[in-house]
Short mmCIF file of C-alpha atoms in Angstrom, two decimals:
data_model
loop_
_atom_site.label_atom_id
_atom_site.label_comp_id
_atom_site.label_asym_id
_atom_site.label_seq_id
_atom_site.Cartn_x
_atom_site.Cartn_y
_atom_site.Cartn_z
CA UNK A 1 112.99 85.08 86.96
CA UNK A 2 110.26 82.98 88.58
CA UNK A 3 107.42 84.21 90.44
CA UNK A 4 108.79 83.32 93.93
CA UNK A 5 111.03 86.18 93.68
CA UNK A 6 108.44 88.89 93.80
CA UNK A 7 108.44 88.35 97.60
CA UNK A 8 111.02 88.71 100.42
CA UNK A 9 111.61 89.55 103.51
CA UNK A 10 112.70 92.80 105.24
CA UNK A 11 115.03 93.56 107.62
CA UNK A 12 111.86 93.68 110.34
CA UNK A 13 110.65 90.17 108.84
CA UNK A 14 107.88 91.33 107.16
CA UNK A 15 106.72 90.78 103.92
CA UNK A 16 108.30 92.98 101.50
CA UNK A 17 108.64 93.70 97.65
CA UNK A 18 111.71 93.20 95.65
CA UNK A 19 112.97 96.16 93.98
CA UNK A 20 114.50 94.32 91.19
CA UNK A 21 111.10 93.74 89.81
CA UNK A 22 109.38 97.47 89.87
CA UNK A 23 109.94 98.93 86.19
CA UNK A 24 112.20 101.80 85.87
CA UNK A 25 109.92 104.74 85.19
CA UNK A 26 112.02 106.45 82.97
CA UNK A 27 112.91 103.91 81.09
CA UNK A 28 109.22 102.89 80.23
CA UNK A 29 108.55 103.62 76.06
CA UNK A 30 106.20 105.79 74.78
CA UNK A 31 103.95 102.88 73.97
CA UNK A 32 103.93 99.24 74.78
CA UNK A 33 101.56 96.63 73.56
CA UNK A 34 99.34 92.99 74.44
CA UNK A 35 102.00 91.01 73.29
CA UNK A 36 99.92 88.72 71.76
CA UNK A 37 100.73 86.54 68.94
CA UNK A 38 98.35 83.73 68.91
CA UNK A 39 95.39 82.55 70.39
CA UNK A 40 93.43 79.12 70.44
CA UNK A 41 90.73 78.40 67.97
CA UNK A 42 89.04 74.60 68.92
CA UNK A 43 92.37 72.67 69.13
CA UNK A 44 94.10 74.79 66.42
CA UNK A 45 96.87 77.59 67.10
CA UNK A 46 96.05 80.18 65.22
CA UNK A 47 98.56 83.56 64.69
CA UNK A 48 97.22 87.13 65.57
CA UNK A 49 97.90 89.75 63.25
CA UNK A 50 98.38 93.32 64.83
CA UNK A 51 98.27 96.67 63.24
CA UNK A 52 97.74 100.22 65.20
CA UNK A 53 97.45 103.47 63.87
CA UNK A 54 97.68 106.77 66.09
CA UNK A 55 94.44 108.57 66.56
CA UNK A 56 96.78 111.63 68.02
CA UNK A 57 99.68 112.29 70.03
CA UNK A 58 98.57 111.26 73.06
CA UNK A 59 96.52 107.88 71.85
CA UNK A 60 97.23 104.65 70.03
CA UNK A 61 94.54 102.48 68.61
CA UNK A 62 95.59 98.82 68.07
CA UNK A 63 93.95 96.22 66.63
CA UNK A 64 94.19 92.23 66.86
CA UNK A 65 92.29 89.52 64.59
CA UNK A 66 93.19 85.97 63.61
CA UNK A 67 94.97 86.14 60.67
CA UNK A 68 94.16 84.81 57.40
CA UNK A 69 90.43 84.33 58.96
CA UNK A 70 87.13 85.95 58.31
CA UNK A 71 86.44 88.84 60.52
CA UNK A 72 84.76 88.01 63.72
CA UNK A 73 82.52 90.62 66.29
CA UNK A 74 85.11 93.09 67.34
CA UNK A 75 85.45 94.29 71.36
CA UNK A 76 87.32 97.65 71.55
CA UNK A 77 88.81 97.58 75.31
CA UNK A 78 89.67 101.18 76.38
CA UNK A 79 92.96 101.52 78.47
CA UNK A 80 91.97 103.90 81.75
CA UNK A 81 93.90 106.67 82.01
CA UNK A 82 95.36 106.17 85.27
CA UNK A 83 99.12 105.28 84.02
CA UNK A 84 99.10 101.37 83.73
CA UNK A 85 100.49 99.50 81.05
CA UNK A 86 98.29 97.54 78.66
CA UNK A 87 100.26 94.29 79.53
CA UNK A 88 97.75 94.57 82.71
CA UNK A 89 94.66 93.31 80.61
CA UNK A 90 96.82 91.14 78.76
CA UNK A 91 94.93 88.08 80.14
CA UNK A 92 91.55 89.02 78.98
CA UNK A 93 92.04 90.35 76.03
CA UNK A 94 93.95 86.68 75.11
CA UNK A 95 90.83 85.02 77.13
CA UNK A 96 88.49 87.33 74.65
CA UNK A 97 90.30 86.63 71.37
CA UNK A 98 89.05 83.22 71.54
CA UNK A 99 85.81 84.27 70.21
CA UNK A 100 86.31 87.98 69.43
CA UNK A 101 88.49 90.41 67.78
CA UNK A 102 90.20 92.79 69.80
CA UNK A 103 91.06 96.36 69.19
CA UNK A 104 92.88 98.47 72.33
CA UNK A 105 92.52 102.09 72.82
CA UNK A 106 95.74 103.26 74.76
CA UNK A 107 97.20 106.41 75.98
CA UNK A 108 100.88 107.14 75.16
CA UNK A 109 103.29 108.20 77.81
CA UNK A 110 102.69 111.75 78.05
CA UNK A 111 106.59 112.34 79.16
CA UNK A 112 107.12 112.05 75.50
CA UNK A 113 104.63 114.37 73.98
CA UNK A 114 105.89 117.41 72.91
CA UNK A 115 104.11 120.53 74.42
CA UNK A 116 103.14 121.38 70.96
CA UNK A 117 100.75 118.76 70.87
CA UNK A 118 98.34 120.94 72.85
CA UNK A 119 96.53 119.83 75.76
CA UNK A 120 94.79 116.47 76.82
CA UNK A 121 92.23 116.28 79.63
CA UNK A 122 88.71 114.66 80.21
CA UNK A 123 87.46 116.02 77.12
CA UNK A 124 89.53 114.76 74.98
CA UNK A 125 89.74 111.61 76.25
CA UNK A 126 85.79 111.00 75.90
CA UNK A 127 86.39 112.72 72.44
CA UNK A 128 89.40 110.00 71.44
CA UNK A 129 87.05 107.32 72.30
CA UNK A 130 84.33 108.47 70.05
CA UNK A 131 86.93 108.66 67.24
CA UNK A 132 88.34 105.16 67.92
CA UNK A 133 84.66 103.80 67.58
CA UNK A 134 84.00 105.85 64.11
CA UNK A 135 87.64 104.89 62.91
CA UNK A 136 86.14 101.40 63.75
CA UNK A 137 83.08 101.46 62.20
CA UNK A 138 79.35 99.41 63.31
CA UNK A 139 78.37 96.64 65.63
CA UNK A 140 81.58 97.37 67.90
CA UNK A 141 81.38 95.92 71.40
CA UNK A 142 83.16 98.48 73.87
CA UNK A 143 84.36 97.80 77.08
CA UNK A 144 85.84 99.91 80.31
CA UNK A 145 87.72 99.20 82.74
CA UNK A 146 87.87 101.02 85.78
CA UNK A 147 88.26 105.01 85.20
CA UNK A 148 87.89 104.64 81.15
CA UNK A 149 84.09 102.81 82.43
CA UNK A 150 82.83 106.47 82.95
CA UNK A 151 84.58 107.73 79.45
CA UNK A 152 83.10 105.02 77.81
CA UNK A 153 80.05 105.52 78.92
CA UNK A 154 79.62 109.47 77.73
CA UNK A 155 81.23 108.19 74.24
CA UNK A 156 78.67 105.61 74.07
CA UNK A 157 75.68 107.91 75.15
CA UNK A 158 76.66 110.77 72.99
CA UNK A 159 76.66 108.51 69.95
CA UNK A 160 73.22 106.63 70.80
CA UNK A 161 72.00 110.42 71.18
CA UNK A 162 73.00 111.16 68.01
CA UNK A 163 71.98 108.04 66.18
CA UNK A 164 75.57 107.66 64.83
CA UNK A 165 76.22 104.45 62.41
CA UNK A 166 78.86 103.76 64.35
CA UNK A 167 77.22 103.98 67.89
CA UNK A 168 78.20 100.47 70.16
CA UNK A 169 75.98 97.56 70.19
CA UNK A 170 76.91 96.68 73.85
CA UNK A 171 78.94 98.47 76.93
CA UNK A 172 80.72 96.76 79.54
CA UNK A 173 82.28 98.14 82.17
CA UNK A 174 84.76 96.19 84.88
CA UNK A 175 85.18 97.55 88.09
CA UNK A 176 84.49 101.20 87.56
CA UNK A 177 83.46 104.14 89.51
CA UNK A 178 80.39 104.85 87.45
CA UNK A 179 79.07 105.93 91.13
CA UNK A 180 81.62 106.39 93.59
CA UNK A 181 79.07 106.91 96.49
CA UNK A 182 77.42 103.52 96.34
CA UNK A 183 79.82 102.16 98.38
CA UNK A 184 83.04 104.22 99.18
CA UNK A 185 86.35 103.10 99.79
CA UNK A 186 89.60 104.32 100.80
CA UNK A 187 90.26 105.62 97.31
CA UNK A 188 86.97 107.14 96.33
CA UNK A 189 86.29 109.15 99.68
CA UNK A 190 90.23 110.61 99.14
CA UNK A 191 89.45 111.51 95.91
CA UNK A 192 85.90 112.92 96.36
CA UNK A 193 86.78 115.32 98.88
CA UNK A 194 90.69 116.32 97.63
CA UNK A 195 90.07 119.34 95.90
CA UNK A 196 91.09 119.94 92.55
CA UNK A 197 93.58 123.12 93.42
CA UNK A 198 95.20 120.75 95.59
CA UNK A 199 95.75 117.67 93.06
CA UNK A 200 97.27 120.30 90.63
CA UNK A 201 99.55 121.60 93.20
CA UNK A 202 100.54 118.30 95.23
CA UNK A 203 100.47 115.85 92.50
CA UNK A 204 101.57 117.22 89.30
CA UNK A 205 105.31 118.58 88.30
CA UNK A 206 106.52 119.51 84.95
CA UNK A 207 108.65 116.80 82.81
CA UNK A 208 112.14 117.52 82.97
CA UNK A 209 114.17 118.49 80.04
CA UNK A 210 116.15 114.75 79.33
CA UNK A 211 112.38 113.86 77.24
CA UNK A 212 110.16 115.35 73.71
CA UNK A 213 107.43 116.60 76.74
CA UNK A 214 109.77 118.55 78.45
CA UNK A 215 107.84 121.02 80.81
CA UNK A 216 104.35 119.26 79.99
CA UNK A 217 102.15 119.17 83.51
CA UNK A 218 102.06 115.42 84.13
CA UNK A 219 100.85 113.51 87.18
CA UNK A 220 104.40 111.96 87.10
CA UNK A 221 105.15 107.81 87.38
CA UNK A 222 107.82 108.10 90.29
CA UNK A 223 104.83 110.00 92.09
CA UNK A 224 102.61 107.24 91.17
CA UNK A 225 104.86 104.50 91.61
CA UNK A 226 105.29 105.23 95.32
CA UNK A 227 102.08 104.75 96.42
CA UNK A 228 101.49 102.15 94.49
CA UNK A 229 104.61 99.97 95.81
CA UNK A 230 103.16 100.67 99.58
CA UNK A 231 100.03 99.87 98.59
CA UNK A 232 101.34 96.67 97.27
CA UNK A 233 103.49 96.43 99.69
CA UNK A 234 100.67 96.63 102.76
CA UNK A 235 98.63 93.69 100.26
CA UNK A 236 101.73 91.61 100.42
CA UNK A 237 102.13 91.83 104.02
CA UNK A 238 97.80 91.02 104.76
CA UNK A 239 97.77 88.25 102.46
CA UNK A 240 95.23 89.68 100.55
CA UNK A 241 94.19 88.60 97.06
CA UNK A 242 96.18 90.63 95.85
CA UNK A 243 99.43 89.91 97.98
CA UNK A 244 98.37 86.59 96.92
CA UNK A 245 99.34 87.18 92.84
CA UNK A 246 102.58 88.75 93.61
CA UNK A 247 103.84 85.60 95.63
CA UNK A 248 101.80 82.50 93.60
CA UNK A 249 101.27 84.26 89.97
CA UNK A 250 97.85 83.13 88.30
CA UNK A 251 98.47 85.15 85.34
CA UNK A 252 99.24 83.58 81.93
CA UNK A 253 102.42 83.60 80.99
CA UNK A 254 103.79 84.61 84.35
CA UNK A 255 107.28 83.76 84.06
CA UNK A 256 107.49 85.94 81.34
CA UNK A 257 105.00 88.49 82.85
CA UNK A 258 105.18 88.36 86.24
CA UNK A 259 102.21 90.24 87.83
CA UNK A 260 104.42 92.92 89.91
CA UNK A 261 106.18 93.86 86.80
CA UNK A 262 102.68 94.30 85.32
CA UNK A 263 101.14 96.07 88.09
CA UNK A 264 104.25 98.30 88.22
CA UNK A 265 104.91 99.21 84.69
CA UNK A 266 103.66 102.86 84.72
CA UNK A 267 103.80 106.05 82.61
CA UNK A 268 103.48 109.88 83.28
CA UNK A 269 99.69 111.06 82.87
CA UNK A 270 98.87 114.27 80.80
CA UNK A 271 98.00 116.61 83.87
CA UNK A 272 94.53 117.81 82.55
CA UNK A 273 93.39 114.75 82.17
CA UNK A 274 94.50 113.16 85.67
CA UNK A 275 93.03 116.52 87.57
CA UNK A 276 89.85 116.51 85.40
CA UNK A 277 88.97 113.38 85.46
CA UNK A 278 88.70 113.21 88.54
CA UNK A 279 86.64 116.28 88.99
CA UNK A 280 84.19 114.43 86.54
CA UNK A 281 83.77 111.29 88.00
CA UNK A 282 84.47 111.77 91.73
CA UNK A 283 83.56 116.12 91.92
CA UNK A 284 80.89 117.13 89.39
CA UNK A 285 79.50 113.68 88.80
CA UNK A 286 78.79 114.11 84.98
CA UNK A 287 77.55 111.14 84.19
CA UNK A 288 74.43 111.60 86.44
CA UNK A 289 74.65 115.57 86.44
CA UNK A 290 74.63 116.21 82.61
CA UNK A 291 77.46 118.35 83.26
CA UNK A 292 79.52 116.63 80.17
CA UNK A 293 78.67 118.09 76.64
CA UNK A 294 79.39 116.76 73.10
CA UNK A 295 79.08 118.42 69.73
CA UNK A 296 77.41 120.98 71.94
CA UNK A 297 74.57 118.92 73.61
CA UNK A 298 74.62 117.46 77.07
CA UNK A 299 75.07 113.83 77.12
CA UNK A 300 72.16 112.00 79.22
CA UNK A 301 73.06 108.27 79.35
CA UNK A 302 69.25 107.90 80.84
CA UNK A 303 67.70 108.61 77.52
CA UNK A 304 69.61 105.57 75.73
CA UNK A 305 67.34 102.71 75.04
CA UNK A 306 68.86 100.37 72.74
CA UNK A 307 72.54 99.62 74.31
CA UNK A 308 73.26 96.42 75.95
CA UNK A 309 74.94 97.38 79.03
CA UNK A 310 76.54 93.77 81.51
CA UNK A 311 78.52 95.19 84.40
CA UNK A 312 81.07 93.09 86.32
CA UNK A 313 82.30 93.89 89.64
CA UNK A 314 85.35 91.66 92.00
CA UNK A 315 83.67 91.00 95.41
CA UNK A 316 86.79 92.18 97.45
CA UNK A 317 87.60 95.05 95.23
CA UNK A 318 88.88 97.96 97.96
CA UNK A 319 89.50 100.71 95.10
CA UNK A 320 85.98 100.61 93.10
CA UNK A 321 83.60 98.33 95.49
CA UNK A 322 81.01 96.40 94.18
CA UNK A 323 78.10 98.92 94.04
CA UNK A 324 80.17 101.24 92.36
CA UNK A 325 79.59 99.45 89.06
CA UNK A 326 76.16 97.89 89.03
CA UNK A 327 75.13 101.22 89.30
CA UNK A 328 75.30 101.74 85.54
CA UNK A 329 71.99 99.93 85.00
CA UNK A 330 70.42 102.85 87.07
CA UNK A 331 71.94 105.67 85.13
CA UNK A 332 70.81 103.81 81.61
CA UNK A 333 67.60 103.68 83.04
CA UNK A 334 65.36 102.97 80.24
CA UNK A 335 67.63 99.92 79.12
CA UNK A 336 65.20 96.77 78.32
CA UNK A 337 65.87 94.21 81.39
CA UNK A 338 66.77 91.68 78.50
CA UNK A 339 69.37 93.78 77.29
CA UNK A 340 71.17 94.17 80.91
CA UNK A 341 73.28 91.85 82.84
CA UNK A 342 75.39 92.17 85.99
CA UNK A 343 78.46 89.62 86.84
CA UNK A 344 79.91 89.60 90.38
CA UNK A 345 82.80 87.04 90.84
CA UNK A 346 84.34 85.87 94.05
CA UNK A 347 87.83 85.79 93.50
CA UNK A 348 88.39 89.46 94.65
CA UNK A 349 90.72 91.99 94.25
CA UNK A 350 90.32 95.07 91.79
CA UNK A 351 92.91 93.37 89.11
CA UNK A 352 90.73 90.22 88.77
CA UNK A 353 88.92 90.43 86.09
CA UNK A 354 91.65 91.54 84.09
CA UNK A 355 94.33 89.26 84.93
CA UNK A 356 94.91 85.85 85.95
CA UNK A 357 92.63 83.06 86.84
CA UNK A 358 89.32 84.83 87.57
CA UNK A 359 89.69 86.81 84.54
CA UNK A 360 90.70 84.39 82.11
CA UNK A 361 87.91 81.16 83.31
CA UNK A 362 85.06 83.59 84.13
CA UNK A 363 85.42 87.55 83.36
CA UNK A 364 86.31 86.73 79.74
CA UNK A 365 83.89 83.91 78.88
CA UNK A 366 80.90 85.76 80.32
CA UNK A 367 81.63 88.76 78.94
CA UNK A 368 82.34 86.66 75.33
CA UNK A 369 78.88 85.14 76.25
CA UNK A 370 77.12 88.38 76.81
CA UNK A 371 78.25 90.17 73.40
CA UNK A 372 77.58 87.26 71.37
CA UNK A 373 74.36 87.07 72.79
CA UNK A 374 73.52 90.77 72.36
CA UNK A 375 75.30 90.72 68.77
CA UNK A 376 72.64 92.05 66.13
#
């Protein structure tokens, strides 16, 4: 398949996508991966060893290092829960293994998570995090990328709050809506003002009986899938930045991972933690409301002091615009200047910094920059 393919015309003449290349939604796994078995260390190839363990049913924690090689400064990227598949980030996580080991927190497809599991919403997901950084231990660098930004930002605070050993030495977060109503877009003024009764109704439908969730609430991939594809679709037809990586792939790899199969690959979402999430970030505002609690105190990301926080925003980003981000360094207000820095490339589009050019020759190396610099 070459990358060419991903575009074609319709019977109108218009730019169009080919269906050949949007992944199946029921055939997605439960869990994918980085696929990621080496990385470059000065001229040297050097193979990546990967191990993962499950935190719980509905997460999987994975971890990459050079193997046979001391242990470096570890990043732990957080997956957002919005349905993607972790071959999105591939190319920074392969642009921050050059100086960093990598862990990956990621969220399994809830389609196959029986109901006995219990439930899984915004709670749990902050709660998840937290465990992935104690299962990790000290000086972890954690990063978020777009919805998980907010997430990690309560599981970063509520540590710092509780002077925990294993509390982050930096936070980075890439094109997330730590405040929505800097600058709104499209998808942030649709999802602040959609109320939550109407997300559960509309949006969310039981699994049917053919998977292990059978009759879990899930915000469902078809459902997803289909706005995604016109929202593609529209991109394509603009010749927008992002139109531009389906038709002339950046990414690395991209005969083998072409960026529409990437963008497309996406799993069923727990319910709860779809409709909740968004209530928290876009509704109720938690991170600047103190309306989130853990281990029964409110988390105030204002009273953390000794957290490195860089935030990195995509110029033409029309789901989280820049503004959204930067934010951050107002809600950790009483951050030391020298511990803050903001990064806001020109290549835009709200999947640059994780994938392709933009992401692999600037996002990555300033972000490798920024935790080594920060590093205790």
């Amino acid at each position: 398949m070459t990358v060419v393919q991903a575009a074609k015309r319709d019977d109108a003449g218009r730019a169009g996508l080919d269906p050949r290349l949007i992944a199946e939604p029921g055939r997605e796994p439960a869990w994918g991966g980085l696929a990621i078995d080496h990385t470059i260390l000065g001229a040297r190839r050097r193979p990546i060893e990967s191990r993962h363990i499950s935190l719980n049913p509905f997460s999987v924690l994975l971890t990459l290092r050079v193997a046979d090689g001391a242990p470096r400064p570890l990043a732990l990227l957080v997956m957002p829960m919005s349905g993607g598949n972790a071959l999105m980030i591939r190319d920074l996580a392969a642009g921050l293994l050059e100086t960093h080991d990598v862990a990956l927190l990621d969220w399994v497809n809830a389609r196959y998570v029986p109901l006995t599991a219990g439930r899984f919403g915004f709670q749990e997901n902050v709660e998840t995090t937290i465990a992935a950084l104690r299962h990790l231990g000290a000086g972890v660098h954690l990063v978020g990328i777009c919805q998980s930004g907010a997430v990690a930002a309560l599981a970063a605070s509520a540590l710092h709050q509780a002077g925990a050993a294993e509390r982050p030495v930096s936070l980075a977060l890439l094109s997330s809506p730590i405040e929505p109503l800097a600058e709104q877009t499209r998808v942030s003024s649709l999802l602040a003002f959609t109320a939550r009764s109407w997300l559960t109704g509309s949006m969310l439908s039981p699994v049917p009986r053919a998977f292990a969730g059978r009759g879990r609430m899930v915000y469902p991939a078809e459902l997803q899938q289909a706005r995604l594809k016109l929202y593609l679709k529209n991109q394509l037809a603009a010749g927008t930045a992002v139109g531009q990586k389906i038709t002339h792939d950046d990414g690395l790899e991209a005969e083998r991972f072409p960026f529409l199969e990437r963008a497309t690959r996406l799993k069923d979402i727990s319910g709860p933690a779809f409709t909740e999430s968004v209530a928290a970030i876009y509704h109720d505002r938690v991170l600047w409301s103190g309306g989130f609690r853990f281990a029964g105190e409110v988390v105030r990301p204002r009273f953390v002091k000794d957290l490195a926080v860089m935030t990195i925003e995509a110029e033409g980003d029309d789901i989280t615009a820049p503004g959204q981000t930067v934010a951050a360094h107002r809600l950790f207000a009483r951050v030391p200047d020298g511990l803050r820095e903001h990064l806001l490339h020109d290549e835009g589009s709200h999947f640059s910094a994780l994938h392709g050019r933009p992401a692999i020759e600037e996002v990555a190396p300033a972000l490798s920059r920024f935790m080594t610099a920060v590093a205790p």
